[in-house]
Coordinates of C-alpha atoms in Angstrom, one line a residue:
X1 CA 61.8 -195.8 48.8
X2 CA 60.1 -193.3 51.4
X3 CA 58.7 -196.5 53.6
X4 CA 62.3 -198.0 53.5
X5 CA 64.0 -194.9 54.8
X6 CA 61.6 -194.5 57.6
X7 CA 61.6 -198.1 58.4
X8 CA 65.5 -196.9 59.2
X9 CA 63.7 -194.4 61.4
X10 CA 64.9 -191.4 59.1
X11 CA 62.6 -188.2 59.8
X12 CA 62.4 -186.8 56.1
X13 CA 59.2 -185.3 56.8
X14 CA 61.6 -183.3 58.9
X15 CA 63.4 -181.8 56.0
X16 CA 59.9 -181.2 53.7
X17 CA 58.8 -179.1 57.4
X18 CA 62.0 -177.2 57.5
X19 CA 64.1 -179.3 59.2
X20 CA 67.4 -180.9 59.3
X21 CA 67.3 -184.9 58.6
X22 CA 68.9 -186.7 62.0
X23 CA 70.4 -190.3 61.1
X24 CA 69.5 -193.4 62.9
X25 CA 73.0 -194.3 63.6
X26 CA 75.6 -191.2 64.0
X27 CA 78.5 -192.8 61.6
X28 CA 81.5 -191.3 61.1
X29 CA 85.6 -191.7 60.6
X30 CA 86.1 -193.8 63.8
X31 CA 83.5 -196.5 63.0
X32 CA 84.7 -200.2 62.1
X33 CA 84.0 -201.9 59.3
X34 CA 81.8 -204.0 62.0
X35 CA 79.5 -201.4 62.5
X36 CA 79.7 -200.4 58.8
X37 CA 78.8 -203.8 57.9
X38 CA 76.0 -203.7 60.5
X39 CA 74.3 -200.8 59.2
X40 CA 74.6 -202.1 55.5
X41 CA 72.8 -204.8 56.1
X42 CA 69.7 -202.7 58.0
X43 CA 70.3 -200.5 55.4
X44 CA 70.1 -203.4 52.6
X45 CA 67.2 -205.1 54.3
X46 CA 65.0 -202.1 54.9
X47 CA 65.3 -201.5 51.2
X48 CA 65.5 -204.8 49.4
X49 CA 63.2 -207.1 52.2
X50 CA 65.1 -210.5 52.3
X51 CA 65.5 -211.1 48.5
X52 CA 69.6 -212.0 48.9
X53 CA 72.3 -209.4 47.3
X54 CA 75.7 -211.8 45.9
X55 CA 78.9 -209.9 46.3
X56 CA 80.6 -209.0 42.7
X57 CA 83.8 -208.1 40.9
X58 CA 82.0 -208.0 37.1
X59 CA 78.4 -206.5 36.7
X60 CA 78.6 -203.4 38.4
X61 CA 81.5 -201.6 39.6
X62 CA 82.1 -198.2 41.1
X63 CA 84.4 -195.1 40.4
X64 CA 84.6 -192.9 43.6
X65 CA 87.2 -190.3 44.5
X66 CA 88.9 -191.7 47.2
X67 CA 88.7 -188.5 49.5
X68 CA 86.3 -185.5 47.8
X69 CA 87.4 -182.5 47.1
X70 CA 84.0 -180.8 47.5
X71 CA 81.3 -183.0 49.6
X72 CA 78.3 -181.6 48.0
X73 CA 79.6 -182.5 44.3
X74 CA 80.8 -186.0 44.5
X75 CA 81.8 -187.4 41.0
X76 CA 80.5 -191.5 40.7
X77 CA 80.7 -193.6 37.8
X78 CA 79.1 -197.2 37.8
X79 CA 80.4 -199.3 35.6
X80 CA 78.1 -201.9 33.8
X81 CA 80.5 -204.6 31.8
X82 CA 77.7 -207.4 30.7
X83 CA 74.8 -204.3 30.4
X84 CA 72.6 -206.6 28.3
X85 CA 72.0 -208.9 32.1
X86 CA 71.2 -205.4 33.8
X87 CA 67.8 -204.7 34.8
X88 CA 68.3 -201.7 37.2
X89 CA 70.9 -200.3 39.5
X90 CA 70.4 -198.9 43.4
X91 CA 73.0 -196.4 44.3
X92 CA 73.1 -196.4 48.1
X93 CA 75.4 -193.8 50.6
X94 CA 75.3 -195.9 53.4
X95 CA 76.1 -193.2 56.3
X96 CA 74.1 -190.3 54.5
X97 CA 70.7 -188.9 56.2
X98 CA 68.6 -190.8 53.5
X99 CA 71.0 -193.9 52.2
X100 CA 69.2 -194.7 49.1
X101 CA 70.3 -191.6 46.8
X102 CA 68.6 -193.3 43.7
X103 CA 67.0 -196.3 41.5
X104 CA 67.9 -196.6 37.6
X105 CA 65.1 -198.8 35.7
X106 CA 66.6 -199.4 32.1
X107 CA 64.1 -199.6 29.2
X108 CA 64.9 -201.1 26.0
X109 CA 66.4 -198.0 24.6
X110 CA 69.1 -197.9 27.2
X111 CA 73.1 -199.3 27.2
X112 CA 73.9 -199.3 30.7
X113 CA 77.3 -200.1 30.4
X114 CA 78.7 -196.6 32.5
X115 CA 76.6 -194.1 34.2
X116 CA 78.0 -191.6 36.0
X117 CA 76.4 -188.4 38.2
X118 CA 77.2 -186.4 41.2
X119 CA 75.7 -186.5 44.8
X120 CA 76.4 -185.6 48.3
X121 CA 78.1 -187.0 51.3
X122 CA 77.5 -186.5 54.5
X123 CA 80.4 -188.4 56.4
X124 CA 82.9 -190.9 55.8
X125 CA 80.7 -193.9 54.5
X126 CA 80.8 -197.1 52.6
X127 CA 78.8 -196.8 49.1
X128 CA 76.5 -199.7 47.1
X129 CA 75.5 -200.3 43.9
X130 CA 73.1 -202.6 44.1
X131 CA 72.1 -204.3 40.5
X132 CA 69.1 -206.3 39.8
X133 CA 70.2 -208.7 36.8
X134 CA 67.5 -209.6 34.1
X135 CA 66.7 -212.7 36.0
X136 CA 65.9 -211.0 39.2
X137 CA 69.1 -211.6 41.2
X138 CA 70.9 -209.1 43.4
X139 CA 74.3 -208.1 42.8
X140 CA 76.4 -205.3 45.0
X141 CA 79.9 -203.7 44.9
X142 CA 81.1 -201.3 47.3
X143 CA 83.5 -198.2 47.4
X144 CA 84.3 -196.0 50.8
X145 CA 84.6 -192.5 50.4
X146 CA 85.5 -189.8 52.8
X147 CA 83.9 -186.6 52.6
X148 CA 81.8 -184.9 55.2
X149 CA 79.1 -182.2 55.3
X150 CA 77.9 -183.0 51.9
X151 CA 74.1 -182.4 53.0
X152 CA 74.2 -179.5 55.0
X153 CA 76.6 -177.4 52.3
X154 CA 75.3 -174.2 51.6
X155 CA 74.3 -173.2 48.1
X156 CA 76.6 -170.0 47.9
X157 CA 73.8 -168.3 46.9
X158 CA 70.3 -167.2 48.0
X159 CA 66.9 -169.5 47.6
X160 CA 65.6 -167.4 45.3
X161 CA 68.4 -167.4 42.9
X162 CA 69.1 -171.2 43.3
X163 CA 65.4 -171.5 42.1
X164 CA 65.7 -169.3 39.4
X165 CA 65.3 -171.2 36.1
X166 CA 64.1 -174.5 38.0
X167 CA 63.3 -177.4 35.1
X168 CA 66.0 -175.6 32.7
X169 CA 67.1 -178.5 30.9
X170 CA 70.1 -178.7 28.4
X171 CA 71.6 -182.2 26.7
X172 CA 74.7 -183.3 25.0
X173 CA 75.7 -186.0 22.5
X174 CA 79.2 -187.8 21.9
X175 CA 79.3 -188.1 18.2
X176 CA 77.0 -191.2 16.9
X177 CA 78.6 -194.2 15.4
X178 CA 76.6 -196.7 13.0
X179 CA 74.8 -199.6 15.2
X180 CA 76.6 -198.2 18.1
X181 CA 75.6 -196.8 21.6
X182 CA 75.2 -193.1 22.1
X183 CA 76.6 -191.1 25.4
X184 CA 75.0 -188.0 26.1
X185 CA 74.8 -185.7 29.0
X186 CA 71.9 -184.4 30.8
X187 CA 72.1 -181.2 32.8
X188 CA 68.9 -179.9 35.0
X189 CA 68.7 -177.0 36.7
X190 CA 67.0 -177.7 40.1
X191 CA 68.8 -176.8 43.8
X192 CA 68.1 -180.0 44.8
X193 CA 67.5 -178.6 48.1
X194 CA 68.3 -181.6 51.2
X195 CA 66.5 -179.8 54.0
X196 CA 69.6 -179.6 56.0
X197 CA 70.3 -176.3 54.2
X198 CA 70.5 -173.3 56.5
X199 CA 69.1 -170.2 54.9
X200 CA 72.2 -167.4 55.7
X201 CA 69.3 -164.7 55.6
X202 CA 66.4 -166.3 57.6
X203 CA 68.4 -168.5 59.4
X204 CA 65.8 -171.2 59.4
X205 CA 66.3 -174.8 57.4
X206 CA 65.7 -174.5 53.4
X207 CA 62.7 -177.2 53.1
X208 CA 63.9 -180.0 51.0
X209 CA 62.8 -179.5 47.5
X210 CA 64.7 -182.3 45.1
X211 CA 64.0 -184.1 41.9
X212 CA 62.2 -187.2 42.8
X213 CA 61.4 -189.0 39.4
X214 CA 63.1 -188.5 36.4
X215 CA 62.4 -190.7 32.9
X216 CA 64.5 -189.9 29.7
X217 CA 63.1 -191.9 26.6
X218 CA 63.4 -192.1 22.7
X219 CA 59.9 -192.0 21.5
X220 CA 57.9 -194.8 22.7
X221 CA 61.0 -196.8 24.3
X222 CA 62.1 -195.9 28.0
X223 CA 65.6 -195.4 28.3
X224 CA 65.7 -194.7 31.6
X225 CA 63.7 -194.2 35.3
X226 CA 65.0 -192.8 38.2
X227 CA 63.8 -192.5 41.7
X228 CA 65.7 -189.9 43.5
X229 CA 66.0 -188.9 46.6
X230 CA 68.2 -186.1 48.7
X231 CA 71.4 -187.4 47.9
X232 CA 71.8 -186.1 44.3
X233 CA 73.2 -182.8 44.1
X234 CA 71.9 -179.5 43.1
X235 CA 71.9 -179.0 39.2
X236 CA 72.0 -182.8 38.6
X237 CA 74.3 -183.9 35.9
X238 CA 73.6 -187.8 34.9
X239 CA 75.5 -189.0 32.1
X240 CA 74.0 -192.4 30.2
X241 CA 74.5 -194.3 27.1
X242 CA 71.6 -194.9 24.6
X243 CA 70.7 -197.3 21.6
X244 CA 69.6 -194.2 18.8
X245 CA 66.8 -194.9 16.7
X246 CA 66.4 -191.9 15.0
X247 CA 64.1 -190.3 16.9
X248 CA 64.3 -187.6 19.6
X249 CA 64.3 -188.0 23.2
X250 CA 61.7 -187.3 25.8
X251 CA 62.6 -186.2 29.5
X252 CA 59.9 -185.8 32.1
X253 CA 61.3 -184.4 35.6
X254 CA 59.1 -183.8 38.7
X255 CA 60.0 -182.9 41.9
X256 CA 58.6 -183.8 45.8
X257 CA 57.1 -180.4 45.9
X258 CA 54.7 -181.1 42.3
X259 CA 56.7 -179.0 40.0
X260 CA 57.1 -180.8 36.5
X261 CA 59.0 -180.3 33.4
X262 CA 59.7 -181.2 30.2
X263 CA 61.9 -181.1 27.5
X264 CA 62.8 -182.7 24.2
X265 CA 66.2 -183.3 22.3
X266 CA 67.4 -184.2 18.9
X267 CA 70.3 -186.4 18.8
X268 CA 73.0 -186.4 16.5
X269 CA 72.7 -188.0 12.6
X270 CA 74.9 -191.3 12.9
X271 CA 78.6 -190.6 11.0
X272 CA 80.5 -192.7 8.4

């Protein structure tokens, strides 16, 4: 992920030195859907090489508000109908400082079928979800979505508070059905901090300090991985669907700065 966002010519380093990130293109409302579709596909080749990513109505769809009511807490919901074909997803913000806001690897544990969290916007963009199918084909949808200032939104609070409680980590289940999936909720307490985050005291740029890997599990089988990046908002919230066996589940978060947590849950007995 990092070498494809500098291959972009995106400074994170930067952010991690106190700095705001700087875009290689300055998008915004007035661009056409030319130059969207320009920078999708540097976008899409920087990250994915020249493997070739099919347009689709059916494996992956996307649930975007339309216009967000807060640009730092963007709701998204992908939609996985055929979730037994679906390997891993890409979520990318196309006009956003760093595009690719995150990777989900699905173990065997996992139903894929919806997956919903929240992230930021920066500016009026295009979004992806890019799927990888089991037999190694690429598969995007698109939404547009117009927020601004997602990135840069303060935390309404000071550093030290946001970090209070950093790898806090609560879960909750949908009740369990016989021999059917299970939806729970994750909730993380982590600022998330972009690096484009003035500090109101100091005046000087918040270094970025986000969750970069997170893996959620059921005892040896991986449910999910994902690869994050600056783009998922503080406190994450990632909601998923599981295949119970029984046994609890295992989450493992680190961040870009070394800090590491974890945590274990006990799902719900299935009921008649």
């Amino acid at each position: 992920m990092r070498s494809a966002l500098l291959a972009l010519g995106l400074t994170l380093s930067a952010a991690t030195l106190a700095g705001p990130l700087s875009p290689a293109h300055a998008a915004g409302a007035s661009d056409t859907d030319q130059e969207r579709t320009a920078r999708w596909q540097e976008i899409a080749k920087s990250i994915f090489g020249d493997r070739q990513i099919e347009k689709t109505d059916t494996l992956v769809k996307i649930d975007a508000p339309a216009r967000a009511l807060d640009a730092a807490l963007v709701p998204i919901t992908l939609t996985m109908p055929e979730p037994g074909r679906i390997k891993a997803v890409s979520l990318v913000i196309d006009d956003n400082p760093a595009p690719y806001a995150a990777k989900f690897e699905f173990g065997p544990a996992a139903d894929p079928s919806e997956l919903k969290l929240r992230v930021r916007v920066n500016n009026y963009t295009d979004m992806h979800a890019v799927v990888e199918t089991a037999d190694g084909k690429l598969y995007e949808a698109k939404q547009f979505v117009k927020a601004s200032g997602g990135c840069s939104a303060p935390m309404g609070m000071s550093d030290e508070e946001a970090m209070r409680g950093m790898g806090d980590m609560r879960m909750k289940f949908a009740e369990a059905q016989p021999g059917k999936p299970v939806e729970a909720t994750l909730m993380i307490r982590h600022p998330n901090f972009s690096g484009m985050q003035m500090n109101q005291v100091t005046r000087d740029y918040t270094p970025a300090r986000y969750i970069d890997k997170l893996t959620v599990s059921e005892g040896d089988r991986k449910i999910f991985t994902m690869t994050g990046d600056i783009s998922i908002s503080s406190n994450p919230v990632i909601n998923f669907g599981f295949k119970p066996d029984g046994k609890p589940l295992q989450v493992a978060a680190s961040d870009n700065q070394g800090g590491r947590w974890t945590h274990s849950f006990t799902p719900p007995s299935p009921t008649n």
